[in-house]
Amino acid sequence: MGQKRRLIIGMSGASGLIYGIRMLQILQHDPDIATHLVMTPSARLNISLETAWQTDQVLALADEVHSVKDLAASIASGSFKTDGMIVAPCSMKTLSAIVHSYADNLLTRAADVVLKERRRLVLMPRETPLHAGHCELLLKACQLGAIVAPPMPALYTLPKTVDDIINHSVGRVLDLFDIESGLVSRWQGAAHQPRL
């Protein structure tokens, strides 16, 4: 049996913690993937503000949990091989730190490592409306090699619930790592599109 693929999940203090939680729920059932979770204090706060989850329940979904203060953790080094990292959700503060290589905590350090090692970094920014400074940061993130994947609803799937919207966004991000989640209603062409 080969070594599991390693995927870092970062959660920062933007609205939308459910995207990171759902990501961990799906990946927990994939025997080929080991998840490494790092959360900011604001992310921990938002769990209680936005969801019915307890912090300990979220932490239990990950294979390994790292303190955001632990800059000596495995994921802080490029020699620790991973498939990349997803920041879900990504606050503007975290985006700014990543773009400016301001690695003052483990989440931003791990993202910096992923970029410097030319691994896949996917950011799910959650802010609206955006001012020019936000847009400039998003452009710079793309120029550095990150993929910006805002969790925007795909209405062509005719979602019935909020969960449908969340699942599609999560599934599309996992697609970027060639992880088949079973969450995505894939477009088959207009001829196969159900009508309301």
Coordinates of N, CA and C in Angstrom, one line a residue:
M1 N 0.8 -1.2 0.0 CA 0.0 0.0 0.0 C 0.9 1.2 0.0
G2 N 0.6 2.2 -0.9 CA 1.4 3.4 -1.0 C 1.1 4.4 0.1
Q3 N 1.9 5.4 0.2 CA 1.6 6.5 1.2 C 0.4 7.3 0.8
K4 N -0.3 7.7 1.8 CA -1.5 8.6 1.5 C -1.1 9.9 1.0
R5 N -2.0 10.5 0.2 CA -1.8 11.9 -0.3 C -2.1 12.8 0.9
R6 N -1.3 13.8 1.0 CA -1.5 14.8 2.1 C -2.1 16.1 1.6
L7 N -3.1 16.5 2.3 CA -3.8 17.8 1.9 C -3.9 18.6 3.1
I8 N -3.5 19.9 3.0 CA -3.6 20.8 4.1 C -4.9 21.6 3.9
I9 N -5.7 21.7 5.0 CA -6.9 22.5 5.0 C -6.7 23.6 6.1
G10 N -6.7 24.8 5.6 CA -6.6 26.0 6.4 C -8.0 26.6 6.5
M11 N -8.3 27.0 7.7 CA -9.5 27.8 8.0 C -9.2 29.1 8.6
S12 N -9.6 30.2 8.0 CA -9.4 31.5 8.6 C -10.7 32.2 9.0
G13 N -10.6 33.4 9.4 CA -11.8 34.0 10.1 C -12.8 34.7 9.2
A14 N -13.0 34.3 8.0 CA -14.0 34.8 7.2 C -15.3 34.0 7.5
S15 N -16.4 34.6 7.0 CA -17.7 33.8 7.0 C -17.5 32.7 6.1
G16 N -18.2 31.6 6.4 CA -18.2 30.4 5.5 C -17.4 29.3 6.0
L17 N -17.3 29.1 7.3 CA -16.6 28.0 7.9 C -17.1 26.6 7.4
I18 N -18.4 26.6 7.0 CA -19.0 25.4 6.6 C -18.3 24.8 5.4
Y19 N -17.7 25.6 4.6 CA -17.0 25.1 3.4 C -15.8 24.2 3.8
G20 N -15.1 24.7 4.8 CA -13.9 23.9 5.3 C -14.4 22.7 6.0
I21 N -15.5 22.8 6.8 CA -16.0 21.7 7.5 C -16.5 20.6 6.6
R22 N -17.2 21.0 5.6 CA -17.7 20.0 4.6 C -16.6 19.3 3.8
M23 N -15.5 20.1 3.6 CA -14.3 19.6 2.9 C -13.8 18.4 3.8
L24 N -13.6 18.7 5.1 CA -13.1 17.7 6.0 C -14.0 16.5 6.1
Q25 N -15.3 16.7 6.1 CA -16.3 15.6 6.2 C -16.1 14.7 5.0
I26 N -16.0 15.2 3.8 CA -15.8 14.4 2.6 C -14.5 13.7 2.6
L27 N -13.4 14.4 2.9 CA -12.1 13.8 2.9 C -11.9 12.8 4.0
Q28 N -12.6 12.9 5.0 CA -12.5 11.9 6.1 C -12.8 10.5 5.6
H29 N -13.6 10.4 4.6 CA -14.0 9.1 4.1 C -13.2 8.6 2.9
D30 N -12.2 9.3 2.6 CA -11.3 8.9 1.5 C -10.0 8.3 2.1
P31 N -9.9 7.0 2.0 CA -8.8 6.3 2.6 C -7.4 6.6 2.0
D32 N -7.4 7.3 0.9 CA -6.1 7.6 0.3 C -5.6 9.0 0.6
I33 N -6.3 9.8 1.4 CA -6.0 11.2 1.7 C -5.9 11.4 3.2
A34 N -4.8 12.0 3.6 CA -4.6 12.4 5.0 C -4.7 13.9 5.1
T35 N -5.6 14.4 5.9 CA -5.8 15.9 6.0 C -5.0 16.4 7.2
H36 N -4.4 17.6 7.0 CA -3.7 18.4 8.0 C -4.4 19.7 8.2
L37 N -5.0 19.9 9.4 CA -5.9 21.0 9.6 C -5.1 22.1 10.4
V38 N -5.3 23.3 10.0 CA -4.8 24.5 10.8 C -5.8 25.6 10.8
M39 N -6.2 26.1 12.0 CA -7.3 27.1 12.1 C -6.8 28.3 12.9
T40 N -7.2 29.4 12.4 CA -6.9 30.7 13.2 C -7.9 30.8 14.3
P41 N -7.6 31.6 15.3 CA -8.6 31.8 16.4 C -9.9 32.4 15.9
S42 N -9.9 33.2 14.9 CA -11.2 33.8 14.4 C -12.0 32.7 13.7
A43 N -11.3 31.7 13.1 CA -12.1 30.6 12.5 C -12.7 29.8 13.6
R44 N -12.0 29.6 14.7 CA -12.6 28.8 15.8 C -13.9 29.6 16.4
L45 N -13.8 30.9 16.5 CA -14.9 31.7 16.9 C -16.1 31.5 16.0
N46 N -15.8 31.6 14.7 CA -16.9 31.5 13.7 C -17.6 30.2 13.6
I47 N -16.9 29.1 14.1 CA -17.6 27.8 14.1 C -18.9 27.9 15.0
S48 N -18.7 28.6 16.2 CA -19.8 28.7 17.1 C -20.8 29.7 16.6
L49 N -20.4 30.7 15.9 CA -21.3 31.8 15.4 C -22.1 31.4 14.2
E50 N -21.6 30.5 13.3 CA -22.2 30.2 12.1 C -22.8 28.8 11.9
T51 N -22.3 27.9 12.8 CA -22.7 26.5 12.6 C -23.2 25.9 13.9
A52 N -23.8 24.7 13.8 CA -24.2 23.9 15.0 C -23.0 23.0 15.5
W53 N -21.9 23.1 14.9 CA -20.7 22.3 15.3 C -20.0 22.8 16.5
Q54 N -19.4 21.9 17.2 CA -18.5 22.3 18.3 C -17.0 22.2 17.7
T55 N -16.1 23.0 18.2 CA -14.8 23.1 17.7 C -14.1 21.7 17.8
D56 N -14.3 21.0 18.9 CA -13.7 19.6 19.0 C -14.3 18.7 18.0
Q57 N -15.5 18.8 17.6 CA -16.1 18.0 16.5 C -15.4 18.2 15.2
V58 N -15.1 19.5 14.9 CA -14.5 19.9 13.6 C -13.0 19.3 13.6
L59 N -12.3 19.5 14.8 CA -11.0 19.0 14.8 C -10.9 17.5 14.6
A60 N -11.9 16.8 15.1 CA -11.9 15.3 15.0 C -12.1 14.8 13.6
L61 N -12.5 15.7 12.7 CA -12.6 15.3 11.3 C -11.3 15.2 10.6
A62 N -10.2 15.8 11.1 CA -8.9 15.9 10.4 C -8.1 14.7 10.9
D63 N -7.2 14.3 10.0 CA -6.2 13.2 10.4 C -5.2 13.8 11.4
E64 N -4.8 15.0 11.1 CA -3.8 15.7 12.0 C -4.2 17.1 12.2
V65 N -4.1 17.6 13.4 CA -4.4 19.0 13.7 C -3.2 19.7 14.2
H66 N -2.9 20.9 13.7 CA -1.7 21.7 14.0 C -2.2 23.0 14.7
S67 N -1.5 23.4 15.7 CA -1.7 24.7 16.3 C -1.3 25.8 15.3
V68 N -2.1 26.8 15.2 CA -1.7 27.9 14.3 C -0.4 28.6 14.8
K69 N 0.0 28.4 16.0 CA 1.2 29.1 16.6 C 2.4 28.2 16.3
D70 N 2.2 27.0 15.9 CA 3.4 26.0 15.8 C 4.1 26.2 14.5
L71 N 5.0 27.1 14.4 CA 5.8 27.3 13.2 C 6.9 26.3 13.0
A72 N 7.0 25.3 13.9 CA 7.9 24.2 13.7 C 7.1 22.9 13.3
A73 N 5.9 23.0 12.9 CA 5.1 21.9 12.5 C 5.6 21.3 11.2
S74 N 5.2 20.1 10.9 CA 5.6 19.4 9.7 C 5.3 20.3 8.4
I75 N 4.1 20.8 8.4 CA 3.6 21.5 7.2 C 4.2 22.9 7.0
A76 N 5.1 23.3 8.0 CA 5.9 24.5 7.8 C 7.1 24.4 7.0
S77 N 7.4 23.1 6.6 CA 8.6 22.9 5.8 C 8.3 22.4 4.4
G78 N 9.1 22.8 3.5 CA 8.9 22.3 2.1 C 9.4 20.9 1.9
S79 N 10.2 20.4 2.9 CA 10.6 19.0 2.8 C 9.6 18.0 3.1
F80 N 8.5 18.5 3.8 CA 7.3 17.7 4.1 C 6.4 17.7 2.9
K81 N 6.3 16.7 2.1 CA 5.6 16.7 0.9 C 4.1 16.6 1.1
T82 N 3.4 17.5 0.4 CA 2.0 17.5 0.4 C 1.5 17.7 -1.1
D83 N 0.2 17.4 -1.3 CA -0.4 17.7 -2.6 C -0.8 19.1 -2.7
G84 N -0.8 19.9 -1.6 CA -1.1 21.3 -1.6 C -2.0 21.6 -0.5
M85 N -2.7 22.8 -0.6 CA -3.5 23.3 0.5 C -4.7 24.0 -0.1
I86 N -5.8 24.0 0.7 CA -7.0 24.7 0.5 C -7.3 25.6 1.7
V87 N -7.5 26.9 1.5 CA -7.9 27.8 2.6 C -9.4 28.1 2.4
A88 N -10.2 27.5 3.3 CA -11.6 27.6 3.2 C -12.3 27.8 4.6
P89 N -12.7 29.0 4.8 CA -12.7 30.2 4.0 C -11.4 30.9 4.1
C90 N -11.2 31.9 3.2 CA -10.0 32.7 3.2 C -10.4 34.1 3.5
S91 N -10.0 34.7 4.6 CA -10.3 36.1 4.9 C -9.4 37.0 4.1
M92 N -9.8 38.2 4.1 CA -9.0 39.2 3.4 C -7.6 39.4 4.1
K93 N -7.7 39.3 5.5 CA -6.4 39.4 6.3 C -5.5 38.3 5.9
T94 N -6.0 37.1 5.8 CA -5.2 35.9 5.5 C -4.7 36.0 4.0
L95 N -5.6 36.4 3.1 CA -5.2 36.6 1.7 C -4.0 37.6 1.7
S96 N -4.1 38.7 2.4 CA -3.1 39.8 2.4 C -1.8 39.2 2.9
A97 N -1.8 38.4 4.0 CA -0.6 37.8 4.5 C 0.0 36.9 3.6
I98 N -0.8 36.0 2.9 CA -0.2 35.1 1.9 C 0.4 35.8 0.8
V99 N -0.2 36.8 0.2 CA 0.3 37.6 -0.9 C 1.6 38.3 -0.6
H100 N 1.7 38.7 0.6 CA 2.9 39.5 1.0 C 3.9 38.6 1.8
S101 N 3.7 37.3 1.8 CA 4.7 36.3 2.4 C 4.9 36.7 3.9
Y102 N 3.8 37.2 4.5 CA 3.9 37.5 5.9 C 3.5 36.3 6.8
A103 N 4.4 35.4 6.9 CA 4.1 34.1 7.5 C 4.3 34.2 9.0
D104 N 3.4 34.9 9.7 CA 3.5 35.0 11.1 C 2.7 34.0 11.9
N105 N 2.0 33.1 11.2 CA 1.4 31.9 11.8 C 1.5 30.7 10.9
L106 N 1.1 29.6 11.4 CA 1.3 28.4 10.6 C 0.4 28.3 9.4
L107 N -0.8 28.9 9.4 CA -1.6 28.9 8.2 C -0.9 29.6 7.1
T108 N -0.5 30.8 7.3 CA 0.1 31.6 6.3 C 1.5 31.1 5.9
R109 N 2.2 30.5 6.9 CA 3.5 29.8 6.6 C 3.3 28.6 5.7
A110 N 2.3 27.8 6.0 CA 2.0 26.6 5.2 C 1.7 27.0 3.7
A111 N 0.9 28.1 3.6 CA 0.5 28.5 2.3 C 1.7 29.0 1.5
D112 N 2.6 29.7 2.2 CA 3.8 30.3 1.6 C 4.7 29.1 1.1
V113 N 4.8 28.0 1.9 CA 5.5 26.9 1.5 C 5.0 26.2 0.3
V114 N 3.6 26.1 0.3 CA 3.0 25.5 -0.9 C 3.3 26.3 -2.2
L115 N 3.3 27.6 -2.1 CA 3.6 28.4 -3.2 C 5.1 28.3 -3.6
K116 N 6.0 28.3 -2.7 CA 7.4 28.3 -3.0 C 7.8 26.9 -3.6
E117 N 7.1 25.9 -3.2 CA 7.4 24.5 -3.7 C 6.6 24.2 -5.0
R118 N 5.9 25.2 -5.5 CA 5.1 25.1 -6.7 C 4.0 24.0 -6.6
R119 N 3.4 23.9 -5.4 CA 2.3 23.0 -5.2 C 1.0 23.8 -5.3
R120 N -0.1 23.1 -5.3 CA -1.4 23.7 -5.6 C -1.9 24.4 -4.3
L121 N -2.2 25.7 -4.4 CA -2.8 26.4 -3.3 C -4.1 27.0 -3.8
V122 N -5.2 26.6 -3.2 CA -6.6 27.1 -3.6 C -7.1 27.9 -2.5
L123 N -7.5 29.1 -2.8 CA -8.1 30.1 -1.8 C -9.6 30.3 -2.1
M124 N -10.4 30.1 -1.1 CA -11.8 30.4 -1.2 C -12.2 31.7 -0.4
P125 N -12.0 32.8 -1.1 CA -12.2 34.1 -0.4 C -13.7 34.3 -0.1
R126 N -14.0 34.9 1.0 CA -15.4 35.2 1.4 C -15.4 36.6 1.9
E127 N -15.8 37.5 0.9 CA -16.0 38.9 1.2 C -16.8 39.5 0.1
T128 N -17.7 40.4 0.4 CA -18.4 41.1 -0.6 C -19.1 42.3 0.0
P129 N -19.1 43.4 -0.7 CA -18.5 43.7 -2.0 C -17.0 43.8 -1.8
L130 N -16.3 43.8 -2.9 CA -14.8 43.9 -2.9 C -14.4 45.3 -3.3
H131 N -13.4 45.9 -2.6 CA -12.9 47.1 -3.1 C -11.6 46.9 -3.9
A132 N -11.0 47.9 -4.4 CA -9.9 47.8 -5.3 C -8.7 47.1 -4.6
G133 N -8.5 47.3 -3.3 CA -7.4 46.7 -2.6 C -7.6 45.2 -2.6
H134 N -8.9 44.7 -2.3 CA -9.2 43.3 -2.3 C -8.9 42.7 -3.7
C135 N -9.3 43.4 -4.7 CA -9.1 42.9 -6.1 C -7.7 42.8 -6.5
E136 N -6.9 43.8 -6.0 CA -5.5 43.8 -6.3 C -4.8 42.6 -5.6
L137 N -5.2 42.3 -4.3 CA -4.7 41.1 -3.6 C -5.0 39.8 -4.3
L138 N -6.2 39.7 -4.8 CA -6.6 38.5 -5.5 C -5.8 38.3 -6.8
L139 N -5.6 39.4 -7.5 CA -4.8 39.3 -8.7 C -3.3 38.9 -8.4
K140 N -2.8 39.5 -7.3 CA -1.4 39.1 -6.9 C -1.3 37.6 -6.5
A141 N -2.4 37.1 -5.8 CA -2.4 35.7 -5.5 C -2.3 34.9 -6.7
C142 N -3.1 35.2 -7.7 CA -3.1 34.4 -9.0 C -1.7 34.5 -9.6
Q143 N -1.1 35.7 -9.6 CA 0.2 35.9 -10.2 C 1.3 35.0 -9.5
L144 N 1.1 34.8 -8.2 CA 2.0 34.0 -7.5 C 1.8 32.5 -7.7
G145 N 0.7 32.1 -8.3 CA 0.4 30.7 -8.6 C -0.8 30.1 -7.9
A146 N -1.4 30.9 -7.0 CA -2.6 30.4 -6.3 C -3.8 30.3 -7.3
I147 N -4.7 29.5 -6.9 CA -6.0 29.4 -7.6 C -7.0 30.1 -6.7
V148 N -7.7 31.1 -7.2 CA -8.8 31.8 -6.4 C -10.1 31.1 -6.8
A149 N -10.8 30.5 -5.9 CA -12.0 29.8 -6.1 C -13.1 30.3 -5.1
P150 N -13.7 31.5 -5.4 CA -14.7 32.0 -4.5 C -15.9 31.0 -4.5
P151 N -16.5 30.8 -3.4 CA -17.7 29.8 -3.3 C -18.9 30.5 -3.9
M152 N -19.0 30.5 -5.2 CA -20.1 31.1 -5.9 C -21.1 30.0 -6.3
P153 N -22.4 30.3 -6.0 CA -23.4 29.2 -6.3 C -23.5 29.0 -7.8
A154 N -23.6 27.7 -8.2 CA -23.9 27.3 -9.6 C -25.4 27.1 -9.7
L155 N -26.1 28.0 -10.2 CA -27.5 27.9 -10.3 C -28.0 27.0 -11.4
Y156 N -27.1 26.7 -12.3 CA -27.6 25.7 -13.4 C -27.9 24.3 -12.8
T157 N -27.4 24.1 -11.6 CA -27.7 22.8 -11.0 C -29.0 22.7 -10.3
L158 N -29.7 23.9 -10.3 CA -31.0 24.0 -9.7 C -31.0 23.5 -8.3
P159 N -30.2 24.2 -7.4 CA -30.1 23.7 -6.0 C -31.4 23.9 -5.3
K160 N -31.7 23.0 -4.4 CA -32.9 23.0 -3.6 C -32.7 23.5 -2.2
T161 N -31.4 23.3 -1.7 CA -31.1 23.6 -0.4 C -29.8 24.4 -0.3
V162 N -29.5 25.0 0.8 CA -28.2 25.6 1.1 C -27.1 24.5 1.0
D163 N -27.4 23.3 1.5 CA -26.4 22.2 1.4 C -26.0 21.9 0.0
D164 N -27.0 22.0 -0.9 CA -26.7 21.7 -2.4 C -25.7 22.7 -2.9
I165 N -25.9 24.0 -2.5 CA -24.9 25.1 -2.9 C -23.5 24.8 -2.3
I166 N -23.5 24.5 -1.0 CA -22.2 24.3 -0.4 C -21.5 23.1 -1.0
N167 N -22.2 22.0 -1.2 CA -21.6 20.8 -1.7 C -21.0 21.0 -3.1
H168 N -21.7 21.7 -3.9 CA -21.2 22.0 -5.3 C -19.9 22.7 -5.3
S169 N -19.9 23.8 -4.5 CA -18.6 24.6 -4.3 C -17.5 23.7 -3.8
V170 N -17.7 22.9 -2.8 CA -16.7 22.1 -2.2 C -16.2 21.0 -3.2
G171 N -17.2 20.4 -3.9 CA -16.8 19.4 -4.9 C -16.0 20.0 -6.0
R172 N -16.3 21.2 -6.5 CA -15.5 21.8 -7.6 C -14.1 22.2 -7.1
V173 N -13.9 22.5 -5.8 CA -12.6 22.8 -5.3 C -11.8 21.4 -5.2
L174 N -12.5 20.4 -4.8 CA -11.8 19.1 -4.7 C -11.4 18.6 -6.1
D175 N -12.2 19.0 -7.1 CA -11.9 18.6 -8.5 C -10.5 19.1 -8.9
L176 N -10.1 20.3 -8.3 CA -8.8 20.9 -8.7 C -7.7 20.0 -8.2
F177 N -8.0 19.1 -7.3 CA -6.9 18.1 -6.8 C -7.2 16.7 -7.3
D178 N -8.0 16.6 -8.3 CA -8.4 15.3 -8.9 C -9.0 14.4 -7.9
I179 N -9.8 15.0 -7.0 CA -10.5 14.2 -5.9 C -11.9 14.1 -6.3
E180 N -12.4 12.9 -6.6 CA -13.8 12.7 -6.9 C -14.6 12.6 -5.6
S181 N -15.5 13.7 -5.4 CA -16.2 13.8 -4.2 C -17.6 13.2 -4.3
G182 N -18.1 13.1 -5.5 CA -19.5 12.7 -5.6 C -20.5 13.8 -5.4
L183 N -20.0 15.0 -5.2 CA -20.9 16.1 -4.8 C -21.3 17.0 -6.0
V184 N -20.6 16.8 -7.1 CA -20.8 17.8 -8.3 C -21.8 17.3 -9.2
S185 N -22.8 18.1 -9.5 CA -23.8 17.8 -10.6 C -23.1 18.4 -11.9
R186 N -22.6 17.5 -12.7 CA -21.8 17.9 -13.8 C -22.7 18.2 -15.0
W187 N -22.3 19.3 -15.7 CA -23.0 19.8 -16.8 C -22.9 18.8 -18.0
Q188 N -24.0 18.4 -18.5 CA -24.1 17.4 -19.6 C -24.5 18.0 -20.9
G189 N -24.7 19.3 -20.9 CA -25.2 20.0 -22.1 C -26.6 20.4 -21.9
A190 N -27.0 21.4 -22.7 CA -28.4 22.0 -22.5 C -29.5 21.0 -22.8
A191 N -29.2 20.0 -23.7 CA -30.2 19.0 -24.0 C -30.6 18.1 -22.8
H192 N -29.6 18.0 -21.9 CA -29.9 17.1 -20.8 C -30.2 17.9 -19.5
Q193 N -30.3 19.2 -19.6 CA -30.6 20.1 -18.5 C -32.1 20.0 -18.1
P194 N -32.3 19.6 -16.8 CA -33.7 19.6 -16.3 C -34.3 21.0 -16.3
R195 N -35.6 21.1 -16.5 CA -36.3 22.3 -16.5 C -37.1 22.5 -15.2
L196 N -37.2 23.8 -14.8 CA -38.1 24.0 -13.6 C -39.5 23.8 -13.9

